Short mmCIF file of C-alpha atoms in Angstrom, two decimals:
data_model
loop_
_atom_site.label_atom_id
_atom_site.label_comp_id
_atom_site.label_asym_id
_atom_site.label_seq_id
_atom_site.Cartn_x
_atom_site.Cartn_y
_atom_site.Cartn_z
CA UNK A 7 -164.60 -6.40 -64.18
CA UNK A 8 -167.69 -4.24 -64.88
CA UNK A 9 -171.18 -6.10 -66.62
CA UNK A 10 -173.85 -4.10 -66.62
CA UNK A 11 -177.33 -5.89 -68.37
CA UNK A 12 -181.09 -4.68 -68.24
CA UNK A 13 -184.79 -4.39 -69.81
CA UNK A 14 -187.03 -1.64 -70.85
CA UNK A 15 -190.39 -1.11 -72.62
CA UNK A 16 -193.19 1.42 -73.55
CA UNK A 17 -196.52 0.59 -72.83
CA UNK A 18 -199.15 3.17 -74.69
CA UNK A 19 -203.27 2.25 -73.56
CA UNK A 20 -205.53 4.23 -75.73
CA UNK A 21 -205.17 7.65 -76.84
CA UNK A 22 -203.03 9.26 -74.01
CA UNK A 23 -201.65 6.59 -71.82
CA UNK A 24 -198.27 6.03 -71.61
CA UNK A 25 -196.48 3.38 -68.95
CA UNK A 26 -192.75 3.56 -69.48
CA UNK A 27 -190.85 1.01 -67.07
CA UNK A 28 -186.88 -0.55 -66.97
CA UNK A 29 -184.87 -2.66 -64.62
CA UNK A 30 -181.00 -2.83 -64.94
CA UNK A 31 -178.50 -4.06 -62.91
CA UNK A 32 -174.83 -4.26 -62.80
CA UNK A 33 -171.99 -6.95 -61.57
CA UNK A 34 -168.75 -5.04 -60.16
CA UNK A 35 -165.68 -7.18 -58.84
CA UNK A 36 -165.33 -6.99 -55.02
CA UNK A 37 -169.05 -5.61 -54.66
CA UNK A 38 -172.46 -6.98 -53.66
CA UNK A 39 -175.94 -6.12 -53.24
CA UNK A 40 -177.71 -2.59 -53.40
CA UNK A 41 -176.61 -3.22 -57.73
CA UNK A 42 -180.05 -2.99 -59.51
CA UNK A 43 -182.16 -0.17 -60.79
CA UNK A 44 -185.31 0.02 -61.70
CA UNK A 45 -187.98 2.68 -62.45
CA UNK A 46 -191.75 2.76 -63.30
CA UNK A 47 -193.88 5.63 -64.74
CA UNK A 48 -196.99 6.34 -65.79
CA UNK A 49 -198.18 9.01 -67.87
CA UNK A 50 -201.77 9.81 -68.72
CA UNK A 51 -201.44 13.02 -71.42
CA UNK A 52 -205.41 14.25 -71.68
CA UNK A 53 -205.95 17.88 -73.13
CA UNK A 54 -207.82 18.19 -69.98
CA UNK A 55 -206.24 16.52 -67.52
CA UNK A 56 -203.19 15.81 -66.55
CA UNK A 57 -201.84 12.97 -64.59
CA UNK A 58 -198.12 11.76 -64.22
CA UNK A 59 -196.71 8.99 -61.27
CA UNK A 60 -193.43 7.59 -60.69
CA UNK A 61 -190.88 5.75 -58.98
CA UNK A 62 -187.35 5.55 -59.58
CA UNK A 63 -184.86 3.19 -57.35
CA UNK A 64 -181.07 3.84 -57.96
CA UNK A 65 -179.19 1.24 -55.84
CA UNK A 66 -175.61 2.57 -53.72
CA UNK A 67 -173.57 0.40 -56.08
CA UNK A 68 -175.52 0.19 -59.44
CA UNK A 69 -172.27 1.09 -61.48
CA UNK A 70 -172.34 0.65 -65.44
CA UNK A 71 -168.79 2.67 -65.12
CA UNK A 72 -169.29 2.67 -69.55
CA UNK A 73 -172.44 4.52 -68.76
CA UNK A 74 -173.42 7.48 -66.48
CA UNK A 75 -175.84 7.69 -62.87
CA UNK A 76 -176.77 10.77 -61.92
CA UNK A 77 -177.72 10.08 -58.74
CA UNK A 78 -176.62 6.81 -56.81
CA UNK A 79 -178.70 5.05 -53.71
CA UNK A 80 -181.31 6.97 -54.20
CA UNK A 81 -185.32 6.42 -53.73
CA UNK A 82 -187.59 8.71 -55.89
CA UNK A 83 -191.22 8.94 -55.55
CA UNK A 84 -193.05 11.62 -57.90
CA UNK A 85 -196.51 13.01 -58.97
CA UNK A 86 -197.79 15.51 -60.79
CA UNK A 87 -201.47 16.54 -61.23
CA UNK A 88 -202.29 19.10 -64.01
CA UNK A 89 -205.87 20.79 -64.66
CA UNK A 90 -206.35 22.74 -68.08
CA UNK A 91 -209.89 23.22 -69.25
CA UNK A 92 -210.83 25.03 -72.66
CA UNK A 93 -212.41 28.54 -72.35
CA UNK A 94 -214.78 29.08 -75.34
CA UNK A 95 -216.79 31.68 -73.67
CA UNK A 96 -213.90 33.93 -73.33
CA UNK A 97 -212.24 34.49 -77.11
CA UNK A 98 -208.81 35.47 -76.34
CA UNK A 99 -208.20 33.08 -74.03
CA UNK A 100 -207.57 29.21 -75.15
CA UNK A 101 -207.46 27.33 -72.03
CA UNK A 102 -206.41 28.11 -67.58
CA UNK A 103 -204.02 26.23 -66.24
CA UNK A 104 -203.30 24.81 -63.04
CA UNK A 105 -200.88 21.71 -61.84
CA UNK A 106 -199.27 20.57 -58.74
CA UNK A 107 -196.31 18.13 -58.35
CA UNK A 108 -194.61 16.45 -55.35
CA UNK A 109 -191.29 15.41 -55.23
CA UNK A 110 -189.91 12.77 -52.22
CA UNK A 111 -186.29 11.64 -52.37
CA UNK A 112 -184.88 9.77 -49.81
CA UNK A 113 -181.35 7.57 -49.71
CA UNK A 114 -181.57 3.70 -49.53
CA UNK A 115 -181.00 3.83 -45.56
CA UNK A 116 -184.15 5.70 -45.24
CA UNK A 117 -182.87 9.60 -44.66
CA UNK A 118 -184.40 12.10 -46.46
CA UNK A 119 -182.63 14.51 -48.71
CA UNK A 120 -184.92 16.12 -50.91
CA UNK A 121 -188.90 17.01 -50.92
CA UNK A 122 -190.26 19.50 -52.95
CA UNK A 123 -193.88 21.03 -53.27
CA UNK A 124 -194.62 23.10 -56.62
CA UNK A 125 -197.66 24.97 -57.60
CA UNK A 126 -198.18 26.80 -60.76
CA UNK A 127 -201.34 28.46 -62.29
CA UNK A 128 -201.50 30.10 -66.07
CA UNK A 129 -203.78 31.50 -68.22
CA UNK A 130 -202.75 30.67 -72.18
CA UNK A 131 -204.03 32.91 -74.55
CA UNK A 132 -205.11 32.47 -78.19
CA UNK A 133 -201.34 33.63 -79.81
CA UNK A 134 -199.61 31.58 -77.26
CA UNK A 135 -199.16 34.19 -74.71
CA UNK A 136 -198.55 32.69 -71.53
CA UNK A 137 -198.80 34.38 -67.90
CA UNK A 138 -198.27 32.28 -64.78
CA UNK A 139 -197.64 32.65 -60.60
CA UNK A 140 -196.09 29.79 -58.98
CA UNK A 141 -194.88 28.72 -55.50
CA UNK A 142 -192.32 26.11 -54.40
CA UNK A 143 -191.67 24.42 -51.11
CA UNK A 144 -188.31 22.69 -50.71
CA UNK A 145 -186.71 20.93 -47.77
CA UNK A 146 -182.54 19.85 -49.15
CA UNK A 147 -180.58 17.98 -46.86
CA UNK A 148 -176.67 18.72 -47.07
CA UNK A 149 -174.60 15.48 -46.10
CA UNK A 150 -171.05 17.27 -45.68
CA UNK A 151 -170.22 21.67 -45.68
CA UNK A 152 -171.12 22.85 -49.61
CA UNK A 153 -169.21 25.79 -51.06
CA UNK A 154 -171.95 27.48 -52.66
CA UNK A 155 -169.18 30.70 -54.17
CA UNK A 156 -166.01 31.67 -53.54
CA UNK A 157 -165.55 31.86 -49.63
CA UNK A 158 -169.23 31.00 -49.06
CA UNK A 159 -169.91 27.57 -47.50
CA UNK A 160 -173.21 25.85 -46.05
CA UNK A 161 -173.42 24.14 -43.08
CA UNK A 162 -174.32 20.07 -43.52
CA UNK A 163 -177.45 19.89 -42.34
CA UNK A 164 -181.40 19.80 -43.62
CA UNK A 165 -182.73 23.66 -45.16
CA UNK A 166 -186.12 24.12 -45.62
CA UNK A 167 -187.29 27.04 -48.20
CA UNK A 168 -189.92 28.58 -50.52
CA UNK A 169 -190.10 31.16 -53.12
CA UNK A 170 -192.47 32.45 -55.39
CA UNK A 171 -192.20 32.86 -58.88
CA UNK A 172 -194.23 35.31 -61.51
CA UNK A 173 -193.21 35.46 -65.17
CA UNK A 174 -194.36 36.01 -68.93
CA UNK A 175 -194.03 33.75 -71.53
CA UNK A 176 -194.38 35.37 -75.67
CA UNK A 177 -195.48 32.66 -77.85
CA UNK A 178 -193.39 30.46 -80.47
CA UNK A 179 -195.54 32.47 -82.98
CA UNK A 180 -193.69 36.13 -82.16
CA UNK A 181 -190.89 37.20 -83.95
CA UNK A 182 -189.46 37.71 -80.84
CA UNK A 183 -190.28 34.86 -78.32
CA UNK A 184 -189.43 33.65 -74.54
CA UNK A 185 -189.87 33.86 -70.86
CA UNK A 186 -189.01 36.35 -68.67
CA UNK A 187 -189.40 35.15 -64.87
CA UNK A 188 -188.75 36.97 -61.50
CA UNK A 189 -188.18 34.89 -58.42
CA UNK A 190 -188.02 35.85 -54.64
CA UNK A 191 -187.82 33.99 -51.22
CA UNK A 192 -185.40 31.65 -48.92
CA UNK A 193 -183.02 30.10 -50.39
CA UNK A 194 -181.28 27.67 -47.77
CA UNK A 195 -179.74 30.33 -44.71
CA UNK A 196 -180.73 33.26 -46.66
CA UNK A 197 -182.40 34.42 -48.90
CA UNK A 198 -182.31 34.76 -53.17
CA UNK A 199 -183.70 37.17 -55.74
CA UNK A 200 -183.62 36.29 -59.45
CA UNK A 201 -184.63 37.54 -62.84
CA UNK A 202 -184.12 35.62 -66.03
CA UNK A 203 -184.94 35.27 -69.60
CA UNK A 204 -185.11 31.87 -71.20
CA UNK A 205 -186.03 30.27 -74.22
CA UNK A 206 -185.75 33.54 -76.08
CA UNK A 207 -185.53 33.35 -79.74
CA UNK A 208 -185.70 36.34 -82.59
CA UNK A 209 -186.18 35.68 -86.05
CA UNK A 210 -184.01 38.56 -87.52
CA UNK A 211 -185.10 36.64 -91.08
CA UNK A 212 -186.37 33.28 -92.07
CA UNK A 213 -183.00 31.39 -91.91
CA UNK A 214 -181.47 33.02 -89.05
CA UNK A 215 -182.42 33.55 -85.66
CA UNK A 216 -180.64 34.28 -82.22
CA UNK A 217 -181.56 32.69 -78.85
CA UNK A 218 -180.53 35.40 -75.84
CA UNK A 219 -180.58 34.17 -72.21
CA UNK A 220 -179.52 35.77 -69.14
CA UNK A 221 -179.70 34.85 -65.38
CA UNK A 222 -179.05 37.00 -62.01
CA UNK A 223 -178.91 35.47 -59.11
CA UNK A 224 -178.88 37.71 -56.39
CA UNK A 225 -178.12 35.41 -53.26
CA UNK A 226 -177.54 36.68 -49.58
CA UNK A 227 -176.49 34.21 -46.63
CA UNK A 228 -176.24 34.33 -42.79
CA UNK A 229 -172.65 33.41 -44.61
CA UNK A 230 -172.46 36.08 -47.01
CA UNK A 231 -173.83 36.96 -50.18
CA UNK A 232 -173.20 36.73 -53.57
CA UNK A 233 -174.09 37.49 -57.08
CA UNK A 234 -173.80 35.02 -60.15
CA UNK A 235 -174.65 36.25 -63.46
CA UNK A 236 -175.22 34.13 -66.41
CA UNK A 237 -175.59 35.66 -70.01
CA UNK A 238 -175.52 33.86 -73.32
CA UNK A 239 -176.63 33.72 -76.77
CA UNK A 240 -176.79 31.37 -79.41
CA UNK A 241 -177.65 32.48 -83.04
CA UNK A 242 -178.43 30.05 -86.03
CA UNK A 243 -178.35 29.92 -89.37
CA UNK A 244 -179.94 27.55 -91.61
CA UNK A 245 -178.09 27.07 -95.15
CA UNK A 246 -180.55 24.84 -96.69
CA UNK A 247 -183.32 22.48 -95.08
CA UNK A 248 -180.47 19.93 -94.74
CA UNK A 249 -177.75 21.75 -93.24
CA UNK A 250 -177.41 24.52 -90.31
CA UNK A 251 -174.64 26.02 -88.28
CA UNK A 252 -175.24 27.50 -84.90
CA UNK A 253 -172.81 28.96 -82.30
CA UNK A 254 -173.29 29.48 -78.86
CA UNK A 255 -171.47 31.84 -76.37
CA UNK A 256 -171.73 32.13 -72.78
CA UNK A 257 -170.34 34.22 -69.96
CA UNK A 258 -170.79 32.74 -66.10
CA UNK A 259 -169.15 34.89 -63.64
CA UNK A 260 -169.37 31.97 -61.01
CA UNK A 261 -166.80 30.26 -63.11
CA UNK A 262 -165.45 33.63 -64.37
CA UNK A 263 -165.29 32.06 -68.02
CA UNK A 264 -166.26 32.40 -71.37
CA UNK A 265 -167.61 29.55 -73.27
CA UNK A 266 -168.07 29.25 -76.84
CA UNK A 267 -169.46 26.46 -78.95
CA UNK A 268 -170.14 26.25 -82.65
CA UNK A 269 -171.54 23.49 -84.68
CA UNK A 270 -172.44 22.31 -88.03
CA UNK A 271 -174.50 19.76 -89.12
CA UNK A 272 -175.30 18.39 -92.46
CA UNK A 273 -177.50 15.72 -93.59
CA UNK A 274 -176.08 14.58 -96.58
CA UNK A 275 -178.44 11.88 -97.42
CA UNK A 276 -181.83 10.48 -95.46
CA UNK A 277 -180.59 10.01 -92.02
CA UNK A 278 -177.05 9.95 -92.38
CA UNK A 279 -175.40 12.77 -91.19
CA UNK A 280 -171.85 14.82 -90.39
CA UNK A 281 -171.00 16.99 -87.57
CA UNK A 282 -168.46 19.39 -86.97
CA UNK A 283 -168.19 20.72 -83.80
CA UNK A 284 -165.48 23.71 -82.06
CA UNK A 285 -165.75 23.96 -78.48
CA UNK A 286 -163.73 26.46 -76.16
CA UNK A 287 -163.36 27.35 -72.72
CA UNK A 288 -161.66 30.96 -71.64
CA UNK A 289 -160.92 32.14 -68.15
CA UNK A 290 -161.19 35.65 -67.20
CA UNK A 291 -159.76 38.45 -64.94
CA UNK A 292 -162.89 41.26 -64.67
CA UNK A 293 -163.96 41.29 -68.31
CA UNK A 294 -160.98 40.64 -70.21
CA UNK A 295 -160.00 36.89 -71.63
CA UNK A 296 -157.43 35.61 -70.11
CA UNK A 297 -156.04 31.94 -70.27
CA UNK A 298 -157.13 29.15 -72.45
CA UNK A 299 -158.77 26.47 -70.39
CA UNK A 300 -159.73 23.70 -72.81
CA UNK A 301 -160.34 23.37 -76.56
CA UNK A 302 -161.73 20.54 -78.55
CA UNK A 303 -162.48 20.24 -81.80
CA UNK A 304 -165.00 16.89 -82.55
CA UNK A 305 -166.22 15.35 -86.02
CA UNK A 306 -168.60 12.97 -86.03
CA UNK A 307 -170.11 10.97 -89.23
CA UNK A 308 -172.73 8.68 -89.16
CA UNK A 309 -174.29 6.43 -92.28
CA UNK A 310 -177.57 4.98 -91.95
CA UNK A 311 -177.52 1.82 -94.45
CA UNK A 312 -181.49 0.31 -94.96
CA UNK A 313 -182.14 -3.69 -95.59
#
């Protein structure tokens, strides 16, 4: 026997105030206590400042098993702290940036098992053009031996590492658009180098448009090293303002698999709407498919009906 029951609300003050808060709690057979969750944020959204505060509580047995927790008996403090003034004596430029956020979790029996320390400052220029540096502190705490890739396994105990980031983001605006980002330093025993490029998009014309992405992650370990390299694209293609079909394929050589996913989705009438959805999964030996390792093939139809 599973009940799981709760309350949450939205709270907006003024123009750019925002308090979002639950509590929830669940009744499992044969357990007690440690069952409730609750959470409390606030968000203040100015064009100049920036201020965001939270605190999330995930009991050790809050359980809605017809739901999902992403994290059990866990104790999340967070804040965030963002400074972006407007620049009109300098044209090309539309505002600087600059925000810092802290990050504290620790379990419900008071160990630590995750802090993190992130600075970041931009400069965003007039077509959406977007430089930025950053720098990260992070302390993880690994309960039991992690196998980070195939024959490659971290100790348990608590890692403590920073990197720095530097990267260029094109504006929405471009016909070609995203973020490339390089990333060096420690990276739990080691050390990790990565380039990537996300949230690409190219408008090859007005109805259809790609999205590339690719991610190499070039890790090496007092326990060895390793490389995992992502690479993806998903293209689009709108038929009519009411109906699109996109597909997305993805190679990850840490699972040494292809994945594929294409959907459609048509609104047939003011917010009632069909999907049709084809995903697959394909193993691989070096860069040839190999066995089939799922497929699923998912409609979905929803009618909205107004009183």
């Amino acid at each position: 026997r599973n009940i799981a029951y709760g309350v949450d609300g939205t709270f907006g003050f003024f123009q750019n105030l925002i308090i979002n808060t639950y509590w929830a709690r669940t009744e499992t057979g044969g357990v007690r206590g440690d069952d409730q969750s609750y959470r409390a944020q606030l968000d203040y959204g100015g064009d100049r400042y920036g201020v965001q505060a939270e605190r999330l509580v995930v009991g050790r047995h809050f359980n809605p098993e017809i739901g999902f927790v992403r994290r059990p008996n866990m104790e999340r403090s967070f804040g965030h702290l963002r400074f972006s003034p407007r620049t009109p004596g300098m044209p090309k430029v539309r505002r600087l940036f600059s925000a810092g956020s802290f990050t504290y979790i620790e379990n419900q029996q008071g160990r630590l098992e995750s802090r993190n320390i992130d600075g970041e400052l931009a400069v965003e220029y007039q077509n959406g053009d977007r430089p930025f540096v950053g720098y990260s502190q992070s302390y993880e705490f690994l309960p039991q031996p992690f196998t980070i890739a195939t024959g490659i396994t971290l100790q348990s105990q608590g890692y403590t590492f920073g990197n720095a980031r530097a990267g260029y983001s094109l504006g929405p605006r471009r016909r070609v658009a995203g973020t490339l980002m390089i990333e060096r330093g420690a990276f739990y025993s080691g050390h990790k180098t990565s380039y990537s490029w996300s949230r690409g998009r190219v408008f090859l014309t007005p109805q259809f448009a790609f999205e590339p992405r690719f991610s190499i992650d070039q890790v090496e370990l007092i326990e060895g090293r390793f490389t995992n390299t992502l690479v993806g694209s998903r293209a689009t293609y709108t038929v009519t303002p009411l109906m699109f079909v996109s597909a997305l394929v993805q190679y990850n050589s840490s699972l040494r698999a292809v994945l594929a996913n294409v959907r459609l989705r048509w609104e047939y009438r003011p917010g009632s709407e069909i999907f049709v959805v084809w995903n697959e999964q394909r193993n691989t030996i070096g860069t040839r498919l190999h066995e089939l390792a799922n497929r699923a093939l998912i409609v979905k139809v929803n009618r909205l009906f107004r009183f």
